[in-house]
């Protein structure tokens, strides 16, 4: 069994892969946790979902600093008897070339999602194998992959919750409690719902504009959405009939799995 870990800004996502499919998955929030506590919580979560699982290999995508790596690697080695391999961004991998002059400055989660898009596009004709990758997490990131494997670059903006936190932190008349989820409507009659509607519209507009530009410039065959807020935006996004719009919750882990198979 392969254990795949995605250590993001707010949670540690994990999944088990049996060689043919993902068979268990979950996440561990870590907003106020230290590295040691998070490592213990990870082991507990995996054991609770799949008791006695024999882990042969472990691959990790971590946007957090290196000091977190040691705690996770130690916990995986101690409990599962497996060494942890940490993915990094390369100039080229799996037929994809990175757009960044300094590849290490690209977030590894973005890189792995792009690699996953390349792998998923192998069943399409070359001129339709490009993809727009949209990660709707703490931040909303957009990356365009051309059909020939060139990463064309991307965009980043604040995620929905981050926008709400910015409003409550920098606007006196929007107190902390207004970050609570409100009703999304075109015109709201209270501050909580107005914040919910406005931040939702901002995120939706950002993603839709990226889709429209990508379709006009590169004609990607797929638009792939991942991240916790993807289900909120997915129903309202519009793509041409020639473009597949897909929700891929495990996209980063799919890329991690593909890269680990050739690198670890």
PDB file of N, CA and C in Angstrom, residues 183-243:
ATOM      1  N   UNK A 183     -25.550  33.313   3.503  1.00  0.00           N
ATOM      2  CA  UNK A 183     -26.282  32.929   2.307  1.00  0.00           C
ATOM      3  C   UNK A 183     -25.733  33.712   1.115  1.00  0.00           C
ATOM      4  N   UNK A 184     -25.586  33.023  -0.001  1.00  0.00           N
ATOM      5  CA  UNK A 184     -25.052  33.664  -1.197  1.00  0.00           C
ATOM      6  C   UNK A 184     -26.213  34.099  -2.078  1.00  0.00           C
ATOM      7  N   UNK A 185     -26.395  35.396  -2.195  1.00  0.00           N
ATOM      8  CA  UNK A 185     -27.441  35.949  -3.049  1.00  0.00           C
ATOM      9  C   UNK A 185     -26.881  37.163  -3.758  1.00  0.00           C
ATOM     10  N   UNK A 186     -27.567  37.604  -4.805  1.00  0.00           N
ATOM     11  CA  UNK A 186     -27.033  38.716  -5.591  1.00  0.00           C
ATOM     12  C   UNK A 186     -26.985  40.008  -4.781  1.00  0.00           C
ATOM     13  N   UNK A 187     -28.013  40.250  -3.968  1.00  0.00           N
ATOM     14  CA  UNK A 187     -28.065  41.440  -3.118  1.00  0.00           C
ATOM     15  C   UNK A 187     -28.502  41.020  -1.724  1.00  0.00           C
ATOM     16  N   UNK A 188     -27.679  41.310  -0.730  1.00  0.00           N
ATOM     17  CA  UNK A 188     -27.952  40.866   0.634  1.00  0.00           C
ATOM     18  C   UNK A 188     -28.472  42.024   1.479  1.00  0.00           C
ATOM     19  N   UNK A 189     -29.251  41.682   2.508  1.00  0.00           N
ATOM     20  CA  UNK A 189     -29.783  42.711   3.401  1.00  0.00           C
ATOM     21  C   UNK A 189     -29.122  42.656   4.781  1.00  0.00           C
ATOM     22  N   UNK A 190     -27.966  41.975   4.889  1.00  0.00           N
ATOM     23  CA  UNK A 190     -27.201  41.962   6.131  1.00  0.00           C
ATOM     24  C   UNK A 190     -25.733  41.749   5.783  1.00  0.00           C
ATOM     25  N   UNK A 191     -24.856  42.138   6.703  1.00  0.00           N
ATOM     26  CA  UNK A 191     -23.422  42.135   6.415  1.00  0.00           C
ATOM     27  C   UNK A 191     -22.870  40.734   6.191  1.00  0.00           C
ATOM     28  N   UNK A 192     -23.310  39.778   6.999  1.00  0.00           N
ATOM     29  CA  UNK A 192     -22.782  38.419   6.854  1.00  0.00           C
ATOM     30  C   UNK A 192     -23.049  37.872   5.461  1.00  0.00           C
ATOM     31  N   UNK A 193     -24.276  37.996   4.980  1.00  0.00           N
ATOM     32  CA  UNK A 193     -24.607  37.489   3.659  1.00  0.00           C
ATOM     33  C   UNK A 193     -23.948  38.320   2.557  1.00  0.00           C
ATOM     34  N   UNK A 194     -23.776  39.613   2.804  1.00  0.00           N
ATOM     35  CA  UNK A 194     -23.110  40.461   1.811  1.00  0.00           C
ATOM     36  C   UNK A 194     -21.654  40.042   1.630  1.00  0.00           C
ATOM     37  N   UNK A 195     -20.982  39.729   2.735  1.00  0.00           N
ATOM     38  CA  UNK A 195     -19.600  39.254   2.660  1.00  0.00           C
ATOM     39  C   UNK A 195     -19.548  37.907   1.935  1.00  0.00           C
ATOM     40  N   UNK A 196     -20.471  37.012   2.271  1.00  0.00           N
ATOM     41  CA  UNK A 196     -20.503  35.701   1.623  1.00  0.00           C
ATOM     42  C   UNK A 196     -20.718  35.841   0.120  1.00  0.00           C
ATOM     43  N   UNK A 197     -21.660  36.697  -0.262  1.00  0.00           N
ATOM     44  CA  UNK A 197     -21.957  36.873  -1.678  1.00  0.00           C
ATOM     45  C   UNK A 197     -20.810  37.536  -2.422  1.00  0.00           C
ATOM     46  N   UNK A 198     -20.218  38.543  -1.807  1.00  0.00           N
ATOM     47  CA  UNK A 198     -19.143  39.267  -2.472  1.00  0.00           C
ATOM     48  C   UNK A 198     -17.887  38.446  -2.674  1.00  0.00           C
ATOM     49  N   UNK A 199     -17.490  37.691  -1.646  1.00  0.00           N
ATOM     50  CA  UNK A 199     -16.281  36.872  -1.763  1.00  0.00           C
ATOM     51  C   UNK A 199     -16.498  35.710  -2.724  1.00  0.00           C
ATOM     52  N   UNK A 200     -17.705  35.160  -2.719  1.00  0.00           N
ATOM     53  CA  UNK A 200     -18.030  34.100  -3.672  1.00  0.00           C
ATOM     54  C   UNK A 200     -17.958  34.637  -5.101  1.00  0.00           C
ATOM     55  N   UNK A 201     -18.541  35.815  -5.317  1.00  0.00           N
ATOM     56  CA  UNK A 201     -18.534  36.402  -6.659  1.00  0.00           C
ATOM     57  C   UNK A 201     -17.115  36.718  -7.124  1.00  0.00           C
ATOM     58  N   UNK A 202     -16.279  37.194  -6.204  1.00  0.00           N
ATOM     59  CA  UNK A 202     -14.895  37.505  -6.564  1.00  0.00           C
ATOM     60  C   UNK A 202     -14.149  36.247  -6.993  1.00  0.00           C
ATOM     61  N   UNK A 203     -14.315  35.164  -6.231  1.00  0.00           N
ATOM     62  CA  UNK A 203     -13.646  33.905  -6.583  1.00  0.00           C
ATOM     63  C   UNK A 203     -14.173  33.355  -7.900  1.00  0.00           C
ATOM     64  N   UNK A 204     -15.481  33.382  -8.066  1.00  0.00           N
ATOM     65  CA  UNK A 204     -16.090  32.869  -9.288  1.00  0.00           C
ATOM     66  C   UNK A 204     -15.634  33.662 -10.507  1.00  0.00           C
ATOM     67  N   UNK A 205     -15.605  34.988 -10.380  1.00  0.00           N
ATOM     68  CA  UNK A 205     -15.185  35.825 -11.496  1.00  0.00           C
ATOM     69  C   UNK A 205     -13.733  35.590 -11.879  1.00  0.00           C
ATOM     70  N   UNK A 206     -12.884  35.409 -10.884  1.00  0.00           N
ATOM     71  CA  UNK A 206     -11.466  35.150 -11.124  1.00  0.00           C
ATOM     72  C   UNK A 206     -11.282  33.864 -11.918  1.00  0.00           C
ATOM     73  N   UNK A 207     -11.971  32.810 -11.490  1.00  0.00           N
ATOM     74  CA  UNK A 207     -11.834  31.517 -12.160  1.00  0.00           C
ATOM     75  C   UNK A 207     -12.457  31.550 -13.548  1.00  0.00           C
ATOM     76  N   UNK A 208     -13.639  32.139 -13.666  1.00  0.00           N
ATOM     77  CA  UNK A 208     -14.301  32.170 -14.968  1.00  0.00           C
ATOM     78  C   UNK A 208     -13.491  32.963 -15.989  1.00  0.00           C
ATOM     79  N   UNK A 209     -12.909  34.072 -15.560  1.00  0.00           N
ATOM     80  CA  UNK A 209     -12.080  34.861 -16.467  1.00  0.00           C
ATOM     81  C   UNK A 209     -10.877  34.051 -16.943  1.00  0.00           C
ATOM     82  N   UNK A 210     -10.275  33.295 -16.027  1.00  0.00           N
ATOM     83  CA  UNK A 210      -9.130  32.456 -16.403  1.00  0.00           C
ATOM     84  C   UNK A 210      -9.548  31.393 -17.419  1.00  0.00           C
ATOM     85  N   UNK A 211     -10.713  30.815 -17.215  1.00  0.00           N
ATOM     86  CA  UNK A 211     -11.211  29.814 -18.168  1.00  0.00           C
ATOM     87  C   UNK A 211     -11.413  30.445 -19.540  1.00  0.00           C
ATOM     88  N   UNK A 212     -12.056  31.593 -19.577  1.00  0.00           N
ATOM     89  CA  UNK A 212     -12.333  32.253 -20.856  1.00  0.00           C
ATOM     90  C   UNK A 212     -11.044  32.582 -21.601  1.00  0.00           C
ATOM     91  N   UNK A 213     -10.036  33.068 -20.874  1.00  0.00           N
ATOM     92  CA  UNK A 213      -8.762  33.410 -21.505  1.00  0.00           C
ATOM     93  C   UNK A 213      -8.045  32.162 -22.004  1.00  0.00           C
ATOM     94  N   UNK A 214      -8.068  31.101 -21.197  1.00  0.00           N
ATOM     95  CA  UNK A 214      -7.398  29.857 -21.594  1.00  0.00           C
ATOM     96  C   UNK A 214      -8.041  29.261 -22.837  1.00  0.00           C
ATOM     97  N   UNK A 215      -9.348  29.272 -22.876  1.00  0.00           N
ATOM     98  CA  UNK A 215     -10.063  28.734 -24.034  1.00  0.00           C
ATOM     99  C   UNK A 215      -9.720  29.531 -25.290  1.00  0.00           C
ATOM    100  N   UNK A 216      -9.608  30.846 -25.152  1.00  0.00           N
ATOM    101  CA  UNK A 216      -9.306  31.697 -26.298  1.00  0.00           C
ATOM    102  C   UNK A 216      -7.868  31.534 -26.786  1.00  0.00           C
ATOM    103  N   UNK A 217      -6.936  31.271 -25.861  1.00  0.00           N
ATOM    104  CA  UNK A 217      -5.516  31.251 -26.238  1.00  0.00           C
ATOM    105  C   UNK A 217      -4.954  29.867 -26.496  1.00  0.00           C
ATOM    106  N   UNK A 218      -5.383  28.871 -25.720  1.00  0.00           N
ATOM    107  CA  UNK A 218      -4.762  27.545 -25.792  1.00  0.00           C
ATOM    108  C   UNK A 218      -5.727  26.409 -26.112  1.00  0.00           C
ATOM    109  N   UNK A 219      -7.023  26.675 -26.051  1.00  0.00           N
ATOM    110  CA  UNK A 219      -8.035  25.640 -26.305  1.00  0.00           C
ATOM    111  C   UNK A 219      -7.773  24.361 -25.520  1.00  0.00           C
ATOM    112  N   UNK A 220      -7.683  24.442 -24.191  1.00  0.00           N
ATOM    113  CA  UNK A 220      -7.421  23.226 -23.406  1.00  0.00           C
ATOM    114  C   UNK A 220      -8.569  22.239 -23.517  1.00  0.00           C
ATOM    115  N   UNK A 221      -8.222  20.959 -23.422  1.00  0.00           N
ATOM    116  CA  UNK A 221      -9.261  19.942 -23.478  1.00  0.00           C
ATOM    117  C   UNK A 221     -10.002  19.768 -22.168  1.00  0.00           C
ATOM    118  N   UNK A 222      -9.343  20.207 -21.059  1.00  0.00           N
ATOM    119  CA  UNK A 222      -9.941  20.006 -19.744  1.00  0.00           C
ATOM    120  C   UNK A 222      -9.752  21.237 -18.875  1.00  0.00           C
ATOM    121  N   UNK A 223     -10.729  21.463 -18.001  1.00  0.00           N
ATOM    122  CA  UNK A 223     -10.576  22.374 -16.869  1.00  0.00           C
ATOM    123  C   UNK A 223     -10.736  21.507 -15.627  1.00  0.00           C
ATOM    124  N   UNK A 224      -9.686  21.439 -14.819  1.00  0.00           N
ATOM    125  CA  UNK A 224      -9.664  20.555 -13.650  1.00  0.00           C
ATOM    126  C   UNK A 224      -9.713  21.384 -12.381  1.00  0.00           C
ATOM    127  N   UNK A 225     -10.710  21.139 -11.549  1.00  0.00           N
ATOM    128  CA  UNK A 225     -10.866  21.858 -10.286  1.00  0.00           C
ATOM    129  C   UNK A 225     -10.552  20.948  -9.118  1.00  0.00           C
ATOM    130  N   UNK A 226      -9.796  21.483  -8.168  1.00  0.00           N
ATOM    131  CA  UNK A 226      -9.517  20.774  -6.933  1.00  0.00           C
ATOM    132  C   UNK A 226      -9.563  21.780  -5.794  1.00  0.00           C
ATOM    133  N   UNK A 227      -9.360  21.325  -4.556  1.00  0.00           N
ATOM    134  CA  UNK A 227      -9.398  22.216  -3.402  1.00  0.00           C
ATOM    135  C   UNK A 227     -10.761  22.234  -2.728  1.00  0.00           C
ATOM    136  N   UNK A 228     -10.756  22.642  -1.458  1.00  0.00           N
ATOM    137  CA  UNK A 228     -11.961  22.557  -0.640  1.00  0.00           C
ATOM    138  C   UNK A 228     -13.141  23.371  -1.115  1.00  0.00           C
ATOM    139  N   UNK A 229     -12.887  24.497  -1.797  1.00  0.00           N
ATOM    140  CA  UNK A 229     -13.990  25.343  -2.255  1.00  0.00           C
ATOM    141  C   UNK A 229     -14.418  25.049  -3.684  1.00  0.00           C
ATOM    142  N   UNK A 230     -13.816  24.065  -4.320  1.00  0.00           N
ATOM    143  CA  UNK A 230     -14.177  23.736  -5.696  1.00  0.00           C
ATOM    144  C   UNK A 230     -15.674  23.432  -5.860  1.00  0.00           C
ATOM    145  N   UNK A 231     -16.307  22.658  -4.951  1.00  0.00           N
ATOM    146  CA  UNK A 231     -17.731  22.371  -5.129  1.00  0.00           C
ATOM    147  C   UNK A 231     -18.618  23.619  -5.079  1.00  0.00           C
ATOM    148  N   UNK A 232     -18.156  24.692  -4.421  1.00  0.00           N
ATOM    149  CA  UNK A 232     -18.944  25.915  -4.356  1.00  0.00           C
ATOM    150  C   UNK A 232     -18.982  26.637  -5.699  1.00  0.00           C
ATOM    151  N   UNK A 233     -17.895  26.539  -6.450  1.00  0.00           N
ATOM    152  CA  UNK A 233     -17.786  27.267  -7.712  1.00  0.00           C
ATOM    153  C   UNK A 233     -18.203  26.437  -8.920  1.00  0.00           C
ATOM    154  N   UNK A 234     -18.010  25.151  -8.840  1.00  0.00           N
ATOM    155  CA  UNK A 234     -18.210  24.265  -9.979  1.00  0.00           C
ATOM    156  C   UNK A 234     -19.572  24.436 -10.670  1.00  0.00           C
ATOM    157  N   UNK A 235     -20.699  24.503  -9.930  1.00  0.00           N
ATOM    158  CA  UNK A 235     -22.000  24.560 -10.611  1.00  0.00           C
ATOM    159  C   UNK A 235     -22.210  25.820 -11.445  1.00  0.00           C
ATOM    160  N   UNK A 236     -21.463  26.886 -11.155  1.00  0.00           N
ATOM    161  CA  UNK A 236     -21.698  28.149 -11.840  1.00  0.00           C
ATOM    162  C   UNK A 236     -20.694  28.445 -12.947  1.00  0.00           C
ATOM    163  N   UNK A 237     -19.709  27.601 -13.120  1.00  0.00           N
ATOM    164  CA  UNK A 237     -18.702  27.827 -14.152  1.00  0.00           C
ATOM    165  C   UNK A 237     -19.232  27.403 -15.513  1.00  0.00           C
ATOM    166  N   UNK A 238     -18.817  28.129 -16.545  1.00  0.00           N
ATOM    167  CA  UNK A 238     -19.288  27.884 -17.906  1.00  0.00           C
ATOM    168  C   UNK A 238     -18.091  27.574 -18.799  1.00  0.00           C
ATOM    169  N   UNK A 239     -18.177  26.461 -19.522  1.00  0.00           N
ATOM    170  CA  UNK A 239     -17.127  26.090 -20.474  1.00  0.00           C
ATOM    171  C   UNK A 239     -17.790  25.703 -21.793  1.00  0.00           C
ATOM    172  N   UNK A 240     -17.063  25.807 -22.897  1.00  0.00           N
ATOM    173  CA  UNK A 240     -17.613  25.354 -24.186  1.00  0.00           C
ATOM    174  C   UNK A 240     -17.867  23.853 -24.186  1.00  0.00           C
ATOM    175  N   UNK A 241     -18.684  23.396 -25.103  1.00  0.00           N
ATOM    176  CA  UNK A 241     -18.997  21.971 -25.186  1.00  0.00           C
ATOM    177  C   UNK A 241     -17.766  21.132 -25.478  1.00  0.00           C
ATOM    178  N   UNK A 242     -16.757  21.740 -26.082  1.00  0.00           N
ATOM    179  CA  UNK A 242     -15.541  21.004 -26.438  1.00  0.00           C
ATOM    180  C   UNK A 242     -14.576  20.823 -25.267  1.00  0.00           C
ATOM    181  N   UNK A 243     -14.879  21.425 -24.130  1.00  0.00           N
ATOM    182  CA  UNK A 243     -13.994  21.374 -22.965  1.00  0.00           C
ATOM    183  C   UNK A 243     -14.654  20.577 -21.843  1.00  0.00           C
TER     184      UNK A 243
END
